[in-house]
Coordinates of C-alpha atoms in Angstrom, one line a residue:
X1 CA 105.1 -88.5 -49.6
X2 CA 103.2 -90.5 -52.1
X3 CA 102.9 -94.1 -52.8
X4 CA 106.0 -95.2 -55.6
X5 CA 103.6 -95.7 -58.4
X6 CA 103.6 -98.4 -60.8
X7 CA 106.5 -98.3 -64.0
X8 CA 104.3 -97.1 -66.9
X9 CA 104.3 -99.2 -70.1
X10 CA 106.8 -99.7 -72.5
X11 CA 105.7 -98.0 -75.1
X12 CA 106.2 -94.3 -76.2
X13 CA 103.0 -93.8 -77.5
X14 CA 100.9 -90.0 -76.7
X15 CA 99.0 -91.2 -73.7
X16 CA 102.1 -92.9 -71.8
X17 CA 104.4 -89.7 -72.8
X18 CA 101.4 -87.4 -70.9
X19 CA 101.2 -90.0 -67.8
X20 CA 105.2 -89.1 -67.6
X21 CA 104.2 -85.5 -67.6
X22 CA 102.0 -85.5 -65.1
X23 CA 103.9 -88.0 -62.7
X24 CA 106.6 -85.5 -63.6
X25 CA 104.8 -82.5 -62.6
X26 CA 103.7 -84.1 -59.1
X27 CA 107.5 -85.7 -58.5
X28 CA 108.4 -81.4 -58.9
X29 CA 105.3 -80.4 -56.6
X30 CA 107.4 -82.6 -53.7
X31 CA 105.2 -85.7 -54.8
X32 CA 102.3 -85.0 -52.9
X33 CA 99.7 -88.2 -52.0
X34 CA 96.6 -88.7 -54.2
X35 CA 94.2 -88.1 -51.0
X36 CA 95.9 -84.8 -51.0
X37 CA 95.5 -83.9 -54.1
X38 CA 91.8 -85.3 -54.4
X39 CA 90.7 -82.7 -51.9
X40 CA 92.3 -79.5 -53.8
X41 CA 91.1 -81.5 -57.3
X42 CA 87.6 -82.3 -56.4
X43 CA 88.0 -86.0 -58.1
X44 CA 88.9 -89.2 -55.6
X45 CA 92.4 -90.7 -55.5
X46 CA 91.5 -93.9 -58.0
X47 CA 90.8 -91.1 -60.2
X48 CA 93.6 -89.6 -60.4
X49 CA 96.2 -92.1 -59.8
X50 CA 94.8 -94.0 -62.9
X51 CA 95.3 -90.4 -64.6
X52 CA 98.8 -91.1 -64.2
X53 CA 99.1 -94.8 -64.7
X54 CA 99.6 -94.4 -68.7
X55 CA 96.6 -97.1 -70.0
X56 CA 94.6 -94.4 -71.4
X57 CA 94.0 -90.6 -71.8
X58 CA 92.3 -89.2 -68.9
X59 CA 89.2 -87.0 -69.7
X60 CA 90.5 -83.2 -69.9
X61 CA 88.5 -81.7 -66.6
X62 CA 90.6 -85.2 -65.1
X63 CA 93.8 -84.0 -66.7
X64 CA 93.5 -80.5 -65.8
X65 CA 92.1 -81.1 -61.8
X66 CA 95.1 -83.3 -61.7
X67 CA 98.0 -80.6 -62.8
X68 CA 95.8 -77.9 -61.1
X69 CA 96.4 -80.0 -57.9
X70 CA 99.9 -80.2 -58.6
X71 CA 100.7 -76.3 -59.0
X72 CA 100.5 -76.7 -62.7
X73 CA 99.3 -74.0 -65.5
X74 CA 96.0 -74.9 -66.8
X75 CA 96.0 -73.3 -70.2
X76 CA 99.6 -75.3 -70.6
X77 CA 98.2 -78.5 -69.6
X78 CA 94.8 -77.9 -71.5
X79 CA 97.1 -77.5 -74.7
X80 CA 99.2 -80.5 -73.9
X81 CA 96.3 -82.8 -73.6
X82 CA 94.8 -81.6 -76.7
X83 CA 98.6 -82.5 -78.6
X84 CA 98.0 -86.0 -76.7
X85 CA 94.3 -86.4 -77.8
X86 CA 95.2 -85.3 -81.4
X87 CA 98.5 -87.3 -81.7
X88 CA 96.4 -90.7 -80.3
X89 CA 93.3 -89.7 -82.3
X90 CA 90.6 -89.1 -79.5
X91 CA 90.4 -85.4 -79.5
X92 CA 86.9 -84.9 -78.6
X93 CA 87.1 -82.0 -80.8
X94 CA 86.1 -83.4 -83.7
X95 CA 83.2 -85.2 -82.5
X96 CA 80.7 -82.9 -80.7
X97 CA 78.5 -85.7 -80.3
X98 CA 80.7 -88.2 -78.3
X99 CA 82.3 -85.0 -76.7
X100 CA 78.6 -84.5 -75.1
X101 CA 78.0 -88.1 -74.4
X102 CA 81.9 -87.8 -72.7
X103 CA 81.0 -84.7 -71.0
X104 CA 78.0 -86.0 -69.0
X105 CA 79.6 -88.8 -68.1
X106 CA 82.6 -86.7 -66.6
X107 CA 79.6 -84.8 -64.6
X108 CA 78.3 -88.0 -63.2
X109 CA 81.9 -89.0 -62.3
X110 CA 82.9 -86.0 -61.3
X111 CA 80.2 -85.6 -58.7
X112 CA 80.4 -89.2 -57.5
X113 CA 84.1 -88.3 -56.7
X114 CA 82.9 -85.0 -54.8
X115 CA 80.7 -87.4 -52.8
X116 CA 83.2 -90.1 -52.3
X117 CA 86.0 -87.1 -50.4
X118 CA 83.4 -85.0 -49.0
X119 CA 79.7 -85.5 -47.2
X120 CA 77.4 -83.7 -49.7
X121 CA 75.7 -80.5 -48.1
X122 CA 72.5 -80.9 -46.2
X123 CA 71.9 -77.5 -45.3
X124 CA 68.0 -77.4 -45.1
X125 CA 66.2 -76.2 -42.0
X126 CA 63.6 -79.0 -40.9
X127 CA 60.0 -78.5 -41.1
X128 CA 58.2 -77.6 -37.7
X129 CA 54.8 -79.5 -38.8
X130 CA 53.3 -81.2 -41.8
X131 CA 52.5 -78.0 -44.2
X132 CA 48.6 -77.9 -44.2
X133 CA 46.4 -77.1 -47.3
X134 CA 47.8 -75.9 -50.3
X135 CA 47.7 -79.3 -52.5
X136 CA 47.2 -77.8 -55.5
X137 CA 49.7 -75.3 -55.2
X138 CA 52.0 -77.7 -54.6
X139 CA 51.2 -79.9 -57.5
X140 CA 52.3 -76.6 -59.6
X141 CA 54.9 -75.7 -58.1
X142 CA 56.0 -79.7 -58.9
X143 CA 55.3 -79.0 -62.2
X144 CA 57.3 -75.4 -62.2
X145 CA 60.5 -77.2 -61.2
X146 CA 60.6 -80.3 -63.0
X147 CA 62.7 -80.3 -66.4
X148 CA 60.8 -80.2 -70.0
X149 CA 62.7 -83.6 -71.3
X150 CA 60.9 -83.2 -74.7
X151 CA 61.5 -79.7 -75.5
X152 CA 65.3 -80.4 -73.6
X153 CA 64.7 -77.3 -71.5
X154 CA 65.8 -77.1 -68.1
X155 CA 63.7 -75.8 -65.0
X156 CA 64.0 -72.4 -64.4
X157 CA 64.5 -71.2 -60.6
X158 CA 61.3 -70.8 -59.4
X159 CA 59.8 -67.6 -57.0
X160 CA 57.5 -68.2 -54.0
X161 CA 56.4 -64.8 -53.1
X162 CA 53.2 -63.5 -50.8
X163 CA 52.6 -61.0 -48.0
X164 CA 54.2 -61.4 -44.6
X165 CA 53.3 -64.7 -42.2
X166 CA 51.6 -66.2 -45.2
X167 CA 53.8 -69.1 -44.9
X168 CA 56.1 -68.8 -47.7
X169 CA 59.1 -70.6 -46.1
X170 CA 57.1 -73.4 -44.9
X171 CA 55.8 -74.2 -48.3
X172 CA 59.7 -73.8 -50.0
X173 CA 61.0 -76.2 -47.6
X174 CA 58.2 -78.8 -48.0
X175 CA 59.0 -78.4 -52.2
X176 CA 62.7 -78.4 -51.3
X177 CA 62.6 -81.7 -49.3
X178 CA 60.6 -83.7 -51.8
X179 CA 62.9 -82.2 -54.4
X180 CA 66.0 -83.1 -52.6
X181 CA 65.0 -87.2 -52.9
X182 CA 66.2 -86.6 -56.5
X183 CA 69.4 -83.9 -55.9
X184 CA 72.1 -86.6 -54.6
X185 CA 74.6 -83.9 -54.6
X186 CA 73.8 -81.9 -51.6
X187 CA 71.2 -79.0 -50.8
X188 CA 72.4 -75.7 -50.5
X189 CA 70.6 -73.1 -47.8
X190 CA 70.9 -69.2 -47.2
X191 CA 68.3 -67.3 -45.0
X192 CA 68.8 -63.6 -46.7
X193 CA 66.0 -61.9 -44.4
X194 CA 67.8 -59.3 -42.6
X195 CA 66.2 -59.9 -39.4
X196 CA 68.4 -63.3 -39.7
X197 CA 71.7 -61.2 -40.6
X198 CA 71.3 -61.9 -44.1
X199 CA 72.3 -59.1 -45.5
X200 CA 74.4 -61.1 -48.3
X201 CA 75.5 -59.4 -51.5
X202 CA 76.0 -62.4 -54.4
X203 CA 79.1 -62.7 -53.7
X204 CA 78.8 -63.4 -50.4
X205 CA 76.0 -65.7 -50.7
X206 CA 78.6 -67.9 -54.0
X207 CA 81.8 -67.6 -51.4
X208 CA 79.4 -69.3 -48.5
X209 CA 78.2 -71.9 -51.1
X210 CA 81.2 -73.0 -52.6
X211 CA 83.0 -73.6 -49.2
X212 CA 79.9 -75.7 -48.2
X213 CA 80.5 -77.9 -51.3
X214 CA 83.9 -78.2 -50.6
X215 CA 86.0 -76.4 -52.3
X216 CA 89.4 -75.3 -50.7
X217 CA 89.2 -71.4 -48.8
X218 CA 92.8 -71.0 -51.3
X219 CA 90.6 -72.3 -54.4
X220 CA 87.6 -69.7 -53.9
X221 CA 88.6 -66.6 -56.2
X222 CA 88.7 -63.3 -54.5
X223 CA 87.5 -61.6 -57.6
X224 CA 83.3 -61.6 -57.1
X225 CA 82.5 -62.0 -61.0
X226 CA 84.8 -65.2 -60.4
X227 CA 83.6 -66.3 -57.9
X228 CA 80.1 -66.4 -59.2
X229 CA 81.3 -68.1 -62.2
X230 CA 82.9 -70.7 -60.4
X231 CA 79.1 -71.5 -58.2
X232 CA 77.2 -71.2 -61.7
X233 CA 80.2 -74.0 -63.2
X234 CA 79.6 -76.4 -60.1
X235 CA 75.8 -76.1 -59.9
X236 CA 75.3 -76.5 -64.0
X237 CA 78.1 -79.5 -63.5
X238 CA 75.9 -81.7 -60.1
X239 CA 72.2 -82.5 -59.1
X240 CA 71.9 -79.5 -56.6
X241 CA 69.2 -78.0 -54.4
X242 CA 69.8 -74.3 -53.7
X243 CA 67.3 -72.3 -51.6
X244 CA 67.3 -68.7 -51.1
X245 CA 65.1 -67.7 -48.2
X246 CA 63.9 -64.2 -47.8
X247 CA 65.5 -62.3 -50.7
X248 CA 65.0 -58.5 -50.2
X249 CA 65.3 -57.3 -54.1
X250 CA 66.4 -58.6 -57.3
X251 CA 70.1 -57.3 -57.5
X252 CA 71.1 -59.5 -54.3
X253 CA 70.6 -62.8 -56.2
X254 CA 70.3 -62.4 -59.8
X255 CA 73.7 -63.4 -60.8
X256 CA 73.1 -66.5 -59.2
X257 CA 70.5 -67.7 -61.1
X258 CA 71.1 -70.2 -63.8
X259 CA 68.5 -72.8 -65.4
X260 CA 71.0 -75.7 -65.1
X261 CA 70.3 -79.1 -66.2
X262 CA 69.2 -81.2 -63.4
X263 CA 70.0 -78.5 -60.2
X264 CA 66.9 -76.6 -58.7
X265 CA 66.6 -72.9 -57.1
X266 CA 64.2 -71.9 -55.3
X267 CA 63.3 -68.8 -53.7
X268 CA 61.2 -66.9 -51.6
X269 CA 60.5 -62.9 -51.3
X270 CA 57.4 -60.8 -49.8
X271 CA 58.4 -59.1 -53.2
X272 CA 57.4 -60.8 -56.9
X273 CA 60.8 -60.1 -58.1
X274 CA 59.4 -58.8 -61.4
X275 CA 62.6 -57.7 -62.4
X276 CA 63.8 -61.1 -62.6
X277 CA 62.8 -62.5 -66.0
X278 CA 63.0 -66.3 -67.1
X279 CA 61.8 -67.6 -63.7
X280 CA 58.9 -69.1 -62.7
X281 CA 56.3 -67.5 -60.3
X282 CA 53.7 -68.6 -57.4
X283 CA 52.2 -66.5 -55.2
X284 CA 50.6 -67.9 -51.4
X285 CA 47.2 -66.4 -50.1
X286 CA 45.8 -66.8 -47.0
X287 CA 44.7 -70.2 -46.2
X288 CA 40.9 -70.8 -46.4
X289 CA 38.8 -71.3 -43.4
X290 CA 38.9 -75.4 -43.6
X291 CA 42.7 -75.1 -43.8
X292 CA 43.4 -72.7 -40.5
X293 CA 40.7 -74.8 -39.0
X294 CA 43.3 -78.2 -40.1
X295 CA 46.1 -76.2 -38.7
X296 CA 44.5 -75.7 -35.4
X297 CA 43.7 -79.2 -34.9
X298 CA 47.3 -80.2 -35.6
X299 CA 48.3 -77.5 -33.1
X300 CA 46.1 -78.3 -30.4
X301 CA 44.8 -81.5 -30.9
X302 CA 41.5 -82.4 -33.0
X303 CA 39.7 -83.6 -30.0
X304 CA 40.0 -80.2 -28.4
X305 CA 39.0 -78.7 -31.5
X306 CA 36.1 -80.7 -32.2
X307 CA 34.5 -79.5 -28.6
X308 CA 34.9 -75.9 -29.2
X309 CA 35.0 -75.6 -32.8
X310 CA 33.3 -71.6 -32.0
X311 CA 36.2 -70.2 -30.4
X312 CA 38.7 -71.7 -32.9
X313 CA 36.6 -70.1 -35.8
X314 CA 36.8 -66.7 -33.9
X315 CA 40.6 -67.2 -33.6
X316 CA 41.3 -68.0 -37.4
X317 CA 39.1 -64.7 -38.1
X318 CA 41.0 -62.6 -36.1
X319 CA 44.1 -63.7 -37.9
X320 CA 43.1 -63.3 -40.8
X321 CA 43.3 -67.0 -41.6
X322 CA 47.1 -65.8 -41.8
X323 CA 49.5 -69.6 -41.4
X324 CA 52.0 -67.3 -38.8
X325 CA 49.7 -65.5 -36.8
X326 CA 47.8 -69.2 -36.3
X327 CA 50.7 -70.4 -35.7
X328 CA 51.8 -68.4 -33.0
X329 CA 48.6 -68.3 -31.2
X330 CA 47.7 -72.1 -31.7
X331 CA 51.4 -72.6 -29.8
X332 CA 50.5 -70.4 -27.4
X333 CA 47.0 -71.8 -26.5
X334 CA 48.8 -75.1 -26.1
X335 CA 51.4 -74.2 -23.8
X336 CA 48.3 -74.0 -21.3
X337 CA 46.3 -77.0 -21.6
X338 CA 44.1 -76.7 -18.5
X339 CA 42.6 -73.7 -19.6
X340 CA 39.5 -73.9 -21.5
X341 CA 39.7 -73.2 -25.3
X342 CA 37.1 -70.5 -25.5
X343 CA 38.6 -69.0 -21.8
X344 CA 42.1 -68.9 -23.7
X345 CA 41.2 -67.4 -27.2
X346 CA 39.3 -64.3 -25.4
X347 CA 41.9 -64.0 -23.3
X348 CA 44.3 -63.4 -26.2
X349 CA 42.3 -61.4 -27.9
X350 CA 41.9 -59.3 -25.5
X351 CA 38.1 -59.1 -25.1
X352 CA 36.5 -58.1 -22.0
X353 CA 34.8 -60.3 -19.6
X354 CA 31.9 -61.4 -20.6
X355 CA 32.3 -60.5 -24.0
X356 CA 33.4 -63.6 -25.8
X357 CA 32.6 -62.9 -28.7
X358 CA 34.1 -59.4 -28.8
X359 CA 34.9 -58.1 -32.8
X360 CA 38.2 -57.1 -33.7
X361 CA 37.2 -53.5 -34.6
X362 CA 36.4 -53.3 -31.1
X363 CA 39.5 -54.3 -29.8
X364 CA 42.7 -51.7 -29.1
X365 CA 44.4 -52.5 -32.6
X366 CA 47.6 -53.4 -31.5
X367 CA 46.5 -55.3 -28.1
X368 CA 46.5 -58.9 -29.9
X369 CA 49.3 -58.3 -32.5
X370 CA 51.8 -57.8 -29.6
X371 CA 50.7 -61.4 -28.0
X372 CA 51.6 -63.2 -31.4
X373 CA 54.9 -63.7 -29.8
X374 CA 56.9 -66.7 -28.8
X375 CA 60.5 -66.8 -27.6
X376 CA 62.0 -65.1 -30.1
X377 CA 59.4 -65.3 -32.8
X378 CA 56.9 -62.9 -33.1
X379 CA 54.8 -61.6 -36.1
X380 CA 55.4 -58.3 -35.6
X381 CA 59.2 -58.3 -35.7
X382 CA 57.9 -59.4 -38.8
X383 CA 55.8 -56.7 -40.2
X384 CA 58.5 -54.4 -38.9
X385 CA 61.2 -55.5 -40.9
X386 CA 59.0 -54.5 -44.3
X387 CA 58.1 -51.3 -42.8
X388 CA 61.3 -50.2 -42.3
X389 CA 62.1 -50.3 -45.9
X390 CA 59.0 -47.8 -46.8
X391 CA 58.8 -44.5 -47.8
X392 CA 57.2 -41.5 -45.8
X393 CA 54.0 -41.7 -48.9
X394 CA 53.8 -45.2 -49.1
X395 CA 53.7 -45.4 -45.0
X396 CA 50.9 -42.6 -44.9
X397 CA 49.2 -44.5 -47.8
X398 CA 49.1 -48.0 -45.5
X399 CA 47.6 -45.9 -42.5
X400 CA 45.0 -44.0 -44.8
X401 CA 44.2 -47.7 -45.6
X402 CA 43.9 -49.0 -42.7
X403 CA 42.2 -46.1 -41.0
X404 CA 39.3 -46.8 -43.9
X405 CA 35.8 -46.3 -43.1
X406 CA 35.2 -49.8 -45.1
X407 CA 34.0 -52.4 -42.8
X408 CA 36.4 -55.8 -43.1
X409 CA 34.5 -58.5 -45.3
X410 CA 33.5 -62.1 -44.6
X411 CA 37.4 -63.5 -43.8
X412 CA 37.7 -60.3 -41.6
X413 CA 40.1 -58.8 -44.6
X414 CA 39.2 -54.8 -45.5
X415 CA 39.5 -54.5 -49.5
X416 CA 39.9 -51.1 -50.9
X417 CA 40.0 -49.6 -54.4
X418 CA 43.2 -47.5 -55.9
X419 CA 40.7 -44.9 -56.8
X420 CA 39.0 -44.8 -53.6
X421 CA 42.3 -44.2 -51.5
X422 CA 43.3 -41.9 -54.0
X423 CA 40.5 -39.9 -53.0
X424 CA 41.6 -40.0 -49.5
X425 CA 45.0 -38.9 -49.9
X426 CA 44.0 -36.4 -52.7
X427 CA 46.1 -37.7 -55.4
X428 CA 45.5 -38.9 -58.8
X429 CA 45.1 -42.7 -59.0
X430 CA 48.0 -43.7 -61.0
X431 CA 51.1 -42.4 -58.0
X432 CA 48.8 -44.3 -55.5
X433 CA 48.6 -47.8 -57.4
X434 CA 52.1 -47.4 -58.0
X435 CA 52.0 -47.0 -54.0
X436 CA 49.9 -50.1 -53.4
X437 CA 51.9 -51.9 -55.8
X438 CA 54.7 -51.2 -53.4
X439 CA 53.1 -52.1 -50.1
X440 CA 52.2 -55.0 -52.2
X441 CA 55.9 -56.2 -52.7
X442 CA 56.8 -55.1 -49.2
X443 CA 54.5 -58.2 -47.6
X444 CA 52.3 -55.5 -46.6
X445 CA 48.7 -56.3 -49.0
X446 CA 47.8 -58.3 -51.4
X447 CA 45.3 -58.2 -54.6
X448 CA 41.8 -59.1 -54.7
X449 CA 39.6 -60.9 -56.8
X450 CA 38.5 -57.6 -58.4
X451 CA 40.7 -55.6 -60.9
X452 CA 42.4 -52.5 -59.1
X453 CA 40.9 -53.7 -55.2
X454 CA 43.8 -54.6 -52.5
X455 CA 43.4 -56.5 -49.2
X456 CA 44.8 -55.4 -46.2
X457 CA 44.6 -58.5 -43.6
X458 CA 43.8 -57.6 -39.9
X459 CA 47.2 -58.4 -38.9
X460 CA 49.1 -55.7 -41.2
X461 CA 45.7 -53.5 -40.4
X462 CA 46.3 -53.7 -36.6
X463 CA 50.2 -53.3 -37.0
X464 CA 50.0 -50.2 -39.3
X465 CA 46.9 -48.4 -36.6
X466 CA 50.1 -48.3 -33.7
X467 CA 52.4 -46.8 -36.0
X468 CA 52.3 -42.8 -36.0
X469 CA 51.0 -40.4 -38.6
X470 CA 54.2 -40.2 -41.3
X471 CA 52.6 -36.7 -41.5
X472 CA 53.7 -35.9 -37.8
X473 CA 57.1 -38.4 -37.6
X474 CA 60.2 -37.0 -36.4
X475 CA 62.5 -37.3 -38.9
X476 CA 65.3 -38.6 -36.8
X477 CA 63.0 -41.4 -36.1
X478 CA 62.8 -42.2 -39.6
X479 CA 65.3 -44.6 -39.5
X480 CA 64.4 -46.9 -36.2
X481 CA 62.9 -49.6 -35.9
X482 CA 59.6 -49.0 -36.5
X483 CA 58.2 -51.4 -32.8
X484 CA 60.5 -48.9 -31.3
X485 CA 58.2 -46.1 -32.8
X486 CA 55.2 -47.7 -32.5
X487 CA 56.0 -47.9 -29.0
X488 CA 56.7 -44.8 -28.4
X489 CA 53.8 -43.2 -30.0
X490 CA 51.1 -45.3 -30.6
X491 CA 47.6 -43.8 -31.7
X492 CA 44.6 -45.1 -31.9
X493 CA 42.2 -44.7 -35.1
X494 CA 40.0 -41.7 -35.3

């Protein structure tokens, strides 16, 4: 039972008649307390007591969280307060100026309330390490997500996209956590790579949401389209950060998208999500020689970099200068200190003794790939996840590839034409760039500097060299994993 409440005034003016309403209404719901209510209502108890206390007309969203609370109908108590608002002359109505002024301030309370009953989410992973290069991609991406003030256009969700290990979460969550200095309202996280078990409809990924903002399992509608458009009302309403991690295609997230005032989305996909319009777009490289050199040092210590500065440049070659597959190996190398540096890096390449300086072409293809691997974390679970999801032509079009006679340029990358490989598979060019442009969005290539060339790195070259010939797969393996069938039938180039 509540608190008795103070006798309302005298008078039998509008607002005091729809203070004895709504202390009517809560008397009938068994006169629940306001800390009660102010967890179904989403507004504090001193807000909705003084709803109630009859010295002025509480805002409508007040009014109608209050009778909502109570087990009251909202269109009937929408219409009441608009008979109260009318009757004492401030129906906001009639003054779409001071109704937008009113409305923004009802925001700002309304999420000051939210904070006041419940913690704000912090759902964002931390970051491993200091992200390394990418300044100026940064300062864009700044740019991309922060709101047009002059034109009064909000920031559109913005899409980090690039092939796979290229670091694309690291560089969300270093944007997301300067971003989050300025998003008091919470930040809101969902990994959606399937590896992770995120295989989240939009739906799903809305119902998870809303119960981490706190909103009531009995309040969250069961109807999808609702309960989307119940997320889109809360995030247009508060200063949120959303980040959606690994998003497979464009249908699993779309309906969540919304430019909303001062809330941010970002999200990361091997794929450029061209399908989604309105957004705006960065895609990662590889980091330059400098940078995987900077990420060594920070891995293994500049001092042990500065004295063998050869077998760390061998290392960043033979991965491509790729952020994961440093990563990885740079964590390994450190787990053993009292090895020497070069000792350690040919020993994980797999060269010979006495061949230090061993190439990667004249390494078995998948001998180096398979020791990128760390507790759970390896790089080619990763690259196994996006093949999976090919077809039988785009798989034999990523082994014709990487079976190519072309040697691998200066950063160790092999860059092909669409009219070359089309040659290879004897097809006409236009099917096989519409290939590439699908390895492209699995994480798999990435463009050149050159109009119509694509990269393959050594890392997705070595991965796709173990896989077998799509021309002589069983069809019943078509659907496992493809390490299992790599495994199983691993060929070597010819």
């Amino acid at each position: 039972m509540g608190r008795l409440e103070r006798p309302l005034a005298p008078d039998a003016g509008p607002v005091t008649a729809f203070a004895r309403e709504l202390r009517r209404l809560r008397t009938a719901a068994g006169s629940p307390g306001y800390r009660d209510m102010a967890t179904r209502a989403m507004f504090s108890a001193s807000v909705l007591s003084d709803a109630a206390a009859g010295y002025r007309l509480p805002t409508l969203q007040v009014a109608l969280a209050f009778a909502e609370a109570c087990g009251g109908d909202r269109a009937t108590w929408e219409r009441r307060w608009h008979e109260a608002a009318r009757a004492d002359g401030d129906d906001a109505g009639a003054r779409p100026a001071v109704k937008a002024v009113q409305q923004h301030q009802e925001n700002e309370l309304r999420a000051a309330d939210v904070r006041a009953v419940l913690p704000p989410p912090s759902q964002l992973p931390m970051e491993a390490h200091p992200l390394v290069g990418r300044r100026e991609l940064l300062q864009r991406a700044r740019a991309l997500t922060a709101p047009s003030y002059g034109e009064q256009r909000p920031a559109a969700p913005l899409v980090i996209s690039g092939q796979v290990g290229v670091g694309k979460t690291a560089f969300a969550l270093r944007l997301a956590h300067e971003l989050a200095v300025n998003l008091p309202d919470g930040q809101l996280y969902a990994n959606l790579d399937p590896a992770a078990d995120g295989r989240k409809d939009a739906a799903g990924i809305a119902g998870g949401f809303l119960e981490a903002l706190g909103i009531p399992t009995d309040r969250i509608p069961n109807d999808p389209g609702q309960r989307i458009g119940l997320y889109r009302s809360l995030l247009n309403r508060r200063r949120l950060l959303v980040v959606l991690d690994g998003v497979q295609h464009e249908r699993q997230i779309r309906e969540l998208l919304i430019a909303a005032p001062e809330s941010r989305i970002i999200i990361t996909s091997r794929s450029r999500l061209l399908g989604l319009d309105g957004i705006g777009r960065i895609r990662l490289p590889a980091l330059d020689r400098d940078e995987s050199m900077e990420l060594l040092a920070q891995l293994l210590g500049s001092d042990r970099v500065g004295t063998e500065p050869r077998a760390c440049l061998r290392l960043a070659d033979a991965c491509g200068d790729l952020p994961l597959a440093l990563n990885l190996a740079g964590r390994r190398i450190a787990a053993r200190p009292e090895w020497m540096l070069q000792d350690s890096v040919s020993e994980l390449l797999g060269d010979g003794p006495g061949d230090p300086g061993g190439r990667a072409g004249q390494r078995a293809p998948g001998r180096f790939l398979a020791r990128l691997q760390i507790g759970d974390d390896a790089l080619s679970n990763r690259l196994d996840s996006a093949y999976r999801l090919l077809t039988p032509w785009a798989r034999l079009m990523l082994r014709q590839f990487a079976g190519s006679d072309n040697p691998p340029s200066v950063d160790n990358v092999v860059y092909e034409s669409a009219d070359a490989l089309a040659m290879l598979v004897e097809r006409s060019a236009q099917p096989v760039e519409d290939l590439l442009e699908r390895l492209l969005d699995a994480g798999l290539l990435d463009h050149s500097d050159l109009p119509g060339q694509y990269g393959l790195t050594p890392m997705a070259r070595a991965y796709a060299l173990t896989q077998p010939d799509p021309t002589e797969e069983d069809p019943a393996s078509a659907t496992a994993p493809a390490g299992a069938r790599g495994q199983a039938h691993v060929r070597q180039p010819g």
